[in-house]
mmCIF file of C-alpha atoms and ligand atoms in Angstrom:
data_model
loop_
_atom_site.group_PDB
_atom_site.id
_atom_site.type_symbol
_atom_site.label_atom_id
_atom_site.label_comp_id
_atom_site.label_asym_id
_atom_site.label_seq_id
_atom_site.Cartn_x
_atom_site.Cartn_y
_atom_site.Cartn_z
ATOM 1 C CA UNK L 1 -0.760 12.090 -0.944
ATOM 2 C CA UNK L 2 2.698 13.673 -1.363
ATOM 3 C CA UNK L 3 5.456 11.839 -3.306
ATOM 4 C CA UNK L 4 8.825 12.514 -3.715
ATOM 5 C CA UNK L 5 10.818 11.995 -6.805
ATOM 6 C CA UNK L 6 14.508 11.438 -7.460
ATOM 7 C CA UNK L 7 15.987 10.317 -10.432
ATOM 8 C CA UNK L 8 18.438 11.791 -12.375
ATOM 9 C CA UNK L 9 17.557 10.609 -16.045
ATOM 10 C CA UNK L 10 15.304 13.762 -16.631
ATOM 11 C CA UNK L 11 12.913 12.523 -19.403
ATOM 12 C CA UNK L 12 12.043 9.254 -17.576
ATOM 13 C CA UNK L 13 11.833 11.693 -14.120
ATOM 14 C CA UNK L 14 9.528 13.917 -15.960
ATOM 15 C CA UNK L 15 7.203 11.015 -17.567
ATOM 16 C CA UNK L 16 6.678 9.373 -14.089
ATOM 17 C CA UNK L 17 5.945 12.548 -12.562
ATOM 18 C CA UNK L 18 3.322 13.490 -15.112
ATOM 19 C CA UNK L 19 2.049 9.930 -14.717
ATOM 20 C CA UNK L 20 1.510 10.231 -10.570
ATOM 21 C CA UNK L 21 0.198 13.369 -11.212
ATOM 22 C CA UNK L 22 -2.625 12.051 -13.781
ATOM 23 C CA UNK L 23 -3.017 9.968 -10.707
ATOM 24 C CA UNK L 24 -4.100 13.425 -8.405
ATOM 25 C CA UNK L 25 -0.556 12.336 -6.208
ATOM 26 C CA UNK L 26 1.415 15.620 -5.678
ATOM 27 C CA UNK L 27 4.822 15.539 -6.734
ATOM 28 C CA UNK L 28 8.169 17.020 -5.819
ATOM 29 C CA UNK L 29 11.273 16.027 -7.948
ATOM 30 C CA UNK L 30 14.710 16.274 -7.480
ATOM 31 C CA UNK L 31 17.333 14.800 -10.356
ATOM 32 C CA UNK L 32 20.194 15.505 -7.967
ATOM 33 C CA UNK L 33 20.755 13.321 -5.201
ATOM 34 C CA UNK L 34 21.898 15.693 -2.688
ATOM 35 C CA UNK L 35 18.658 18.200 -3.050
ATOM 36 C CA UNK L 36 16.446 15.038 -3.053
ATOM 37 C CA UNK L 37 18.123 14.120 0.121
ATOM 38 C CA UNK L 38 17.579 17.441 1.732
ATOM 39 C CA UNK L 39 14.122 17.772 0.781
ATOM 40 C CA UNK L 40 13.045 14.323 1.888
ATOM 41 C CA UNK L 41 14.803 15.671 5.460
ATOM 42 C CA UNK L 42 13.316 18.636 5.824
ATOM 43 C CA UNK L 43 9.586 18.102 4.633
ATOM 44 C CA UNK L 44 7.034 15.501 5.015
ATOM 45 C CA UNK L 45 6.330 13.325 2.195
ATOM 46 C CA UNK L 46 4.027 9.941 2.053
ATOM 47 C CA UNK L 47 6.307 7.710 -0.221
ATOM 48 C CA UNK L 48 9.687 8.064 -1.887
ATOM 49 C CA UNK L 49 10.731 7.020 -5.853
ATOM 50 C CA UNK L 50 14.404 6.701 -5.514
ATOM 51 C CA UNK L 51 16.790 5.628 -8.642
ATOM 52 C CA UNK L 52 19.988 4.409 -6.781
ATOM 53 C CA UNK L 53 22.194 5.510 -9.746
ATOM 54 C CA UNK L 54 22.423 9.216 -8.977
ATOM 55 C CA UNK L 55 25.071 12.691 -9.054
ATOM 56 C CA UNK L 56 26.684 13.969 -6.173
ATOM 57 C CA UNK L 57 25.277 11.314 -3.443
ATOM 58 C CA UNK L 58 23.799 7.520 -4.470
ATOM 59 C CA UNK L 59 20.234 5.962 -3.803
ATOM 60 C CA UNK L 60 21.779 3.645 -0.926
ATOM 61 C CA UNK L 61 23.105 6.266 0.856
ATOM 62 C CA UNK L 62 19.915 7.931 0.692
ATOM 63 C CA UNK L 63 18.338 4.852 2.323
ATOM 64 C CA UNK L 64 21.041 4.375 5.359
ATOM 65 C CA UNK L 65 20.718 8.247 5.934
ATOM 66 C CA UNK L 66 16.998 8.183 6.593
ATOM 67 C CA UNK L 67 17.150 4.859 8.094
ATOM 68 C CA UNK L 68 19.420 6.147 10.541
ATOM 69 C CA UNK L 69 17.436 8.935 11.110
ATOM 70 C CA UNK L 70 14.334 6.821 12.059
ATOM 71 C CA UNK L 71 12.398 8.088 8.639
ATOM 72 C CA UNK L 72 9.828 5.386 8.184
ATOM 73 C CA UNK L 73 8.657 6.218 4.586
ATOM 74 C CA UNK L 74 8.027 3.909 2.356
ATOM 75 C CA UNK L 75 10.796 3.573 -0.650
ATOM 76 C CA UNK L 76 10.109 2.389 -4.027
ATOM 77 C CA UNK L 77 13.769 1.709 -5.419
ATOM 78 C CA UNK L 78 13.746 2.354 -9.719
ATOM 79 C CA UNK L 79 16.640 0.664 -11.279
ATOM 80 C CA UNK L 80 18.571 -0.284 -13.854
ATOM 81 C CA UNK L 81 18.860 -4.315 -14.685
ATOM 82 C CA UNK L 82 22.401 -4.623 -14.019
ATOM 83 C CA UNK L 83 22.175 -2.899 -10.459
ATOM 84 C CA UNK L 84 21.061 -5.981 -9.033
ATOM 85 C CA UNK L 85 23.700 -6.033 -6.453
ATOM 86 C CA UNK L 86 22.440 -2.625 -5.456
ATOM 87 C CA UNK L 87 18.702 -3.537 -5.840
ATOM 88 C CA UNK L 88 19.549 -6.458 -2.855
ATOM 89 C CA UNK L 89 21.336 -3.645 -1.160
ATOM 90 C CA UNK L 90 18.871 -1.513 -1.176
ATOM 91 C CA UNK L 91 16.433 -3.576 -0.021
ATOM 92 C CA UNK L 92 18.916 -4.908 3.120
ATOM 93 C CA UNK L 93 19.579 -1.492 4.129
ATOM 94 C CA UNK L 94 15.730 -0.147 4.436
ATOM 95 C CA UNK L 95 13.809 0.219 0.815
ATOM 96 C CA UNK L 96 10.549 -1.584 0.730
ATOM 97 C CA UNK L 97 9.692 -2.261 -3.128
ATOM 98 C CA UNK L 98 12.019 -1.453 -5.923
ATOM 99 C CA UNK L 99 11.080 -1.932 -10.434
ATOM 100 C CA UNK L 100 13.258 -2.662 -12.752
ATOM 101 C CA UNK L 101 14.104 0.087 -15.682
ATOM 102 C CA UNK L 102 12.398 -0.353 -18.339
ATOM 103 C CA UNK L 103 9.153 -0.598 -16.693
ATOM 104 C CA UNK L 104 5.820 0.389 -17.362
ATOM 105 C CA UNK L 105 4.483 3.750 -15.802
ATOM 106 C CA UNK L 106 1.078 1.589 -14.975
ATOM 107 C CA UNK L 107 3.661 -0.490 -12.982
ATOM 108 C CA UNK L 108 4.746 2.374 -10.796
ATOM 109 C CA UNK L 109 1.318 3.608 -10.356
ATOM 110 C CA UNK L 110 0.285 -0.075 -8.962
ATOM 111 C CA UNK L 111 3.174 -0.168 -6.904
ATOM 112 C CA UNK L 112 2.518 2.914 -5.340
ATOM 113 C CA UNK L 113 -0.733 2.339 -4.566
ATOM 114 C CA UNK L 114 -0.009 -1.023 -2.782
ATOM 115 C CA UNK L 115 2.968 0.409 -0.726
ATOM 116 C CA UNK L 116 0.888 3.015 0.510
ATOM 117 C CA UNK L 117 -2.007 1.109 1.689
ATOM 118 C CA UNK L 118 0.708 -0.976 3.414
ATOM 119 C CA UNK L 119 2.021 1.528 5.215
ATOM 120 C CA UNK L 120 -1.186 3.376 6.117
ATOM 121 C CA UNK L 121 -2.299 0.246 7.697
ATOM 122 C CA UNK L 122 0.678 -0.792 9.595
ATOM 123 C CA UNK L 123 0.469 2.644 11.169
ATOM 124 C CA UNK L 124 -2.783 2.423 12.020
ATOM 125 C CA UNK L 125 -2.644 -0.385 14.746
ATOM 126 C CA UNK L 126 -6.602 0.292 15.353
ATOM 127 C CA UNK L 127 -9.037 1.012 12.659
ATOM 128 C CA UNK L 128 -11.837 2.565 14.077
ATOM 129 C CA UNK L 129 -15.127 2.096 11.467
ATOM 130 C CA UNK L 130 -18.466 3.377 13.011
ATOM 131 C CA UNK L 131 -19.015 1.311 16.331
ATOM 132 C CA UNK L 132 -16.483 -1.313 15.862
ATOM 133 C CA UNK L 133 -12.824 -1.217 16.806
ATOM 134 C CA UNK L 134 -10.472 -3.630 14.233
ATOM 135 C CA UNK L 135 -6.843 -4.289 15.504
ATOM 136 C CA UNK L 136 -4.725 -4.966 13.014
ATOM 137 C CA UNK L 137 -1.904 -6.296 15.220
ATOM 138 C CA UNK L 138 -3.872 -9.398 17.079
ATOM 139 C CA UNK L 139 -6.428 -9.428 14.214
ATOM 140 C CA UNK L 140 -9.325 -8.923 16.758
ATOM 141 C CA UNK L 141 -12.642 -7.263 16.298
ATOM 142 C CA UNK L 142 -14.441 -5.277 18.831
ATOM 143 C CA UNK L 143 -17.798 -3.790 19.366
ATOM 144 C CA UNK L 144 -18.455 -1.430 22.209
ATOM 145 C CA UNK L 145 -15.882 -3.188 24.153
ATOM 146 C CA UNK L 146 -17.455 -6.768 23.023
ATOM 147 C CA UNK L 147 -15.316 -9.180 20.852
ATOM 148 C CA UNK L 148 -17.163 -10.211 17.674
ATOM 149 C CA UNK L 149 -16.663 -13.799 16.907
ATOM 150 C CA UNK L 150 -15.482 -14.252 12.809
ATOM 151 C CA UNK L 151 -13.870 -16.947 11.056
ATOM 152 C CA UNK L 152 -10.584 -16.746 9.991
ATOM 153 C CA UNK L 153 -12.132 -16.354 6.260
ATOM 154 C CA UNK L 154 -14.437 -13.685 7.246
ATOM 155 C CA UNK L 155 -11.581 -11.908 9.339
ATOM 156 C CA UNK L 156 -9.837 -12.125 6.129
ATOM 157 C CA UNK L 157 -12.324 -11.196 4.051
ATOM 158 C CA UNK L 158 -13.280 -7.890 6.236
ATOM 159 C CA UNK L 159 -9.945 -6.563 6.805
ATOM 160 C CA UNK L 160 -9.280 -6.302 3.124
ATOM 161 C CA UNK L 161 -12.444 -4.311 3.213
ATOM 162 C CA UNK L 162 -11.753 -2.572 5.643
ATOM 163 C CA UNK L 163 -8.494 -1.071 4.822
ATOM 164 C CA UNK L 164 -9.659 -0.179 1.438
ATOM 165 C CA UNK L 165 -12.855 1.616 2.754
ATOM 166 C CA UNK L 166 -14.824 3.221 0.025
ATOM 167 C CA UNK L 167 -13.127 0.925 -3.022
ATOM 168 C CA UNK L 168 -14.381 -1.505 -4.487
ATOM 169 C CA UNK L 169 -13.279 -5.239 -4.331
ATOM 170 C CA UNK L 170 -14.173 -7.433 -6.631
ATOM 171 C CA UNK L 171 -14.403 -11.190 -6.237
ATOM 172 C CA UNK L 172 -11.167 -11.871 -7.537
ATOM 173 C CA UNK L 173 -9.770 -9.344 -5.262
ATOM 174 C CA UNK L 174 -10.970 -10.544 -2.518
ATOM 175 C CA UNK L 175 -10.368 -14.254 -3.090
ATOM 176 C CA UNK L 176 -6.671 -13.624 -3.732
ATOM 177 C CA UNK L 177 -6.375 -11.901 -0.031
ATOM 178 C CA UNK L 178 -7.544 -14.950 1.598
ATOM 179 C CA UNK L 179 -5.713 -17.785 -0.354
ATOM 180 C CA UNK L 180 -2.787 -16.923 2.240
ATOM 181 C CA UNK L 181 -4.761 -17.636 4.515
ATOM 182 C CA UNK L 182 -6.425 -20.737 3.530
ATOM 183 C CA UNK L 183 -6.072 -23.585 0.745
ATOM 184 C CA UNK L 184 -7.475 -21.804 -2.582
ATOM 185 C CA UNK L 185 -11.724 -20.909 -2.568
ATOM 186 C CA UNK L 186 -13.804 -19.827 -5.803
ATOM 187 C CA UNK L 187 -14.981 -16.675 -6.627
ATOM 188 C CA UNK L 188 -18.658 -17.795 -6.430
ATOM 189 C CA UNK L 189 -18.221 -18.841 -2.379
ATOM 190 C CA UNK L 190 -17.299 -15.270 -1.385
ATOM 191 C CA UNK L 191 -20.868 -14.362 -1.555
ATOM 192 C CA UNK L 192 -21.765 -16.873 1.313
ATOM 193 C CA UNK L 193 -19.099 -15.602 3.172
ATOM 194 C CA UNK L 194 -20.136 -11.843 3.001
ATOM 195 C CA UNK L 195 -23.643 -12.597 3.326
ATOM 196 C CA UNK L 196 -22.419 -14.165 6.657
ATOM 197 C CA UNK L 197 -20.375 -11.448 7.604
ATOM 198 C CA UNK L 198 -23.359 -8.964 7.343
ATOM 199 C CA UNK L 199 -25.401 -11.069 9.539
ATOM 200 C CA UNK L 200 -22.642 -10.756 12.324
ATOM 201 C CA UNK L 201 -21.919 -7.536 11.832
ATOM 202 C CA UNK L 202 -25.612 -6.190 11.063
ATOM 203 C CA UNK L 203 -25.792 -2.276 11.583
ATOM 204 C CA UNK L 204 -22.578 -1.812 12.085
ATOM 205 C CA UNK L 205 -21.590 -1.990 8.460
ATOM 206 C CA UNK L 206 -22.447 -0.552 5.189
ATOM 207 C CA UNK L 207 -21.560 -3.192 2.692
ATOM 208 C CA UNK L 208 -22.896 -3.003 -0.823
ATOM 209 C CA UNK L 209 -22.978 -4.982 -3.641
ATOM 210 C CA UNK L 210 -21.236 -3.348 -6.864
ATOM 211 C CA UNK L 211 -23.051 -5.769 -9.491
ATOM 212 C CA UNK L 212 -21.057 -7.448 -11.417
ATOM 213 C CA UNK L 213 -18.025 -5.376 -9.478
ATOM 214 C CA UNK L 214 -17.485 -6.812 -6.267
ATOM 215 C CA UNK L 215 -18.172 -5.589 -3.067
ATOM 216 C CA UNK L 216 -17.342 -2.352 -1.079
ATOM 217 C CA UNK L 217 -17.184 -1.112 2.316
ATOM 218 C CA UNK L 218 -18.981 2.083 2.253
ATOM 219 C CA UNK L 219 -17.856 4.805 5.221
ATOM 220 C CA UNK L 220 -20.820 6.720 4.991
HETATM 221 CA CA1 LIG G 1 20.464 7.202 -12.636
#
């Protein structure tokens, strides 16, 4: 994953960057806003960490010049508290997340993380996962060409898995996903309701049990 840095106020620049890096993201970063522009342009980058306070060309602009130029990735706006004006702004014209300064570098690494399995899964209108075909736009869930009946719970419960193949969920986790769903459910019923969605979904899926974890969808 490839993320793209611009902020002009080096030290902080240089602490987030070693930060995303401890993190294995690659990381290019620009403290002018005119080279951070150009780069973003010109390469291909999975997420960009814009300050909106910056030399020579501002974060908004940024944002309405890759808006306009149909750039669809994902913006995490980093400013100060009294740019709240331009925070709104920002979000209006196209950003999709933005953190106050001061923040925690933990922060950025948790909002990073959640805008990018956002946008991975609202590209990916189909997940594919060994024979069964999830759609992520009419929340239906096929096997070879067969719609599998699941609960809105298990649905739920499944496509959280699903799009975080390989990670595991715990309880929690999992629980918190569905309460938009649904009025709130304990922890201790999400066993019932993974126990039924192996029965439905058989050999289709590898779901373990992390004990005392959670639960993870295994792609191997
Ligand atoms: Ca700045």
């Amino acid at each position: 994953m490839k993320i793209l840095l611009i902020e002009d106020n080096e030290t902080l620049a240089n602490a987030i960057c070693k930060k995303l890096e401890q993190n294995d993201y690659s990381v290019d970063m620009f403290y002018d806003g005119e080279e951070g522009l150009y780069s973003v342009e010109t390469s291909f980058y999975d997420l960009l960490i814009l300050d909106l306070g910056l030399p020579s060309i501002d974060g908004i602009e940024i944002i309405k010049k890759l808006r306009a130029l149909k750039k669809t990735i994902p913006i995490l706006i980093i400013s100060a508290r009294d740019e709240i004006d331009q925070r709104i702004l920002g979000l209006d014209t196209g950003a999709d997340d933005y953190l106050c300064k001061p923040f925690e570098l933990n922060e950025v690494i948790a909002r990073v993380q959640a805008l990018l399995r956002r946008s991975k899964y609202q590209s990916n209108l189909k997940i594919t996962y060994n024979d069964l075909v999830y759609d992520t736009q009419n929340r239906t869930l096929m096997k070879k060409g067969e719609y599998i009946e699941l609960t809105k719970r298990e649905l739920a419960i499944f496509e959280n898995l699903l799009i975080n193949v390989d990670t595991v969920l715990s309880k929690e986790n999992i629980v918190e996903h569905i309460s938009t769903y649904t009025e709130s459910i304990h922890p201790s019923s999400v066993e019932t309701y993974v126990s039924r969605i192996r029965k439905k979904l058989g050999n289709s899926i590898n779901l373990k049990t992390a004990r005392g974890l959670g639960y993870i969808l295994s792609s191997k």
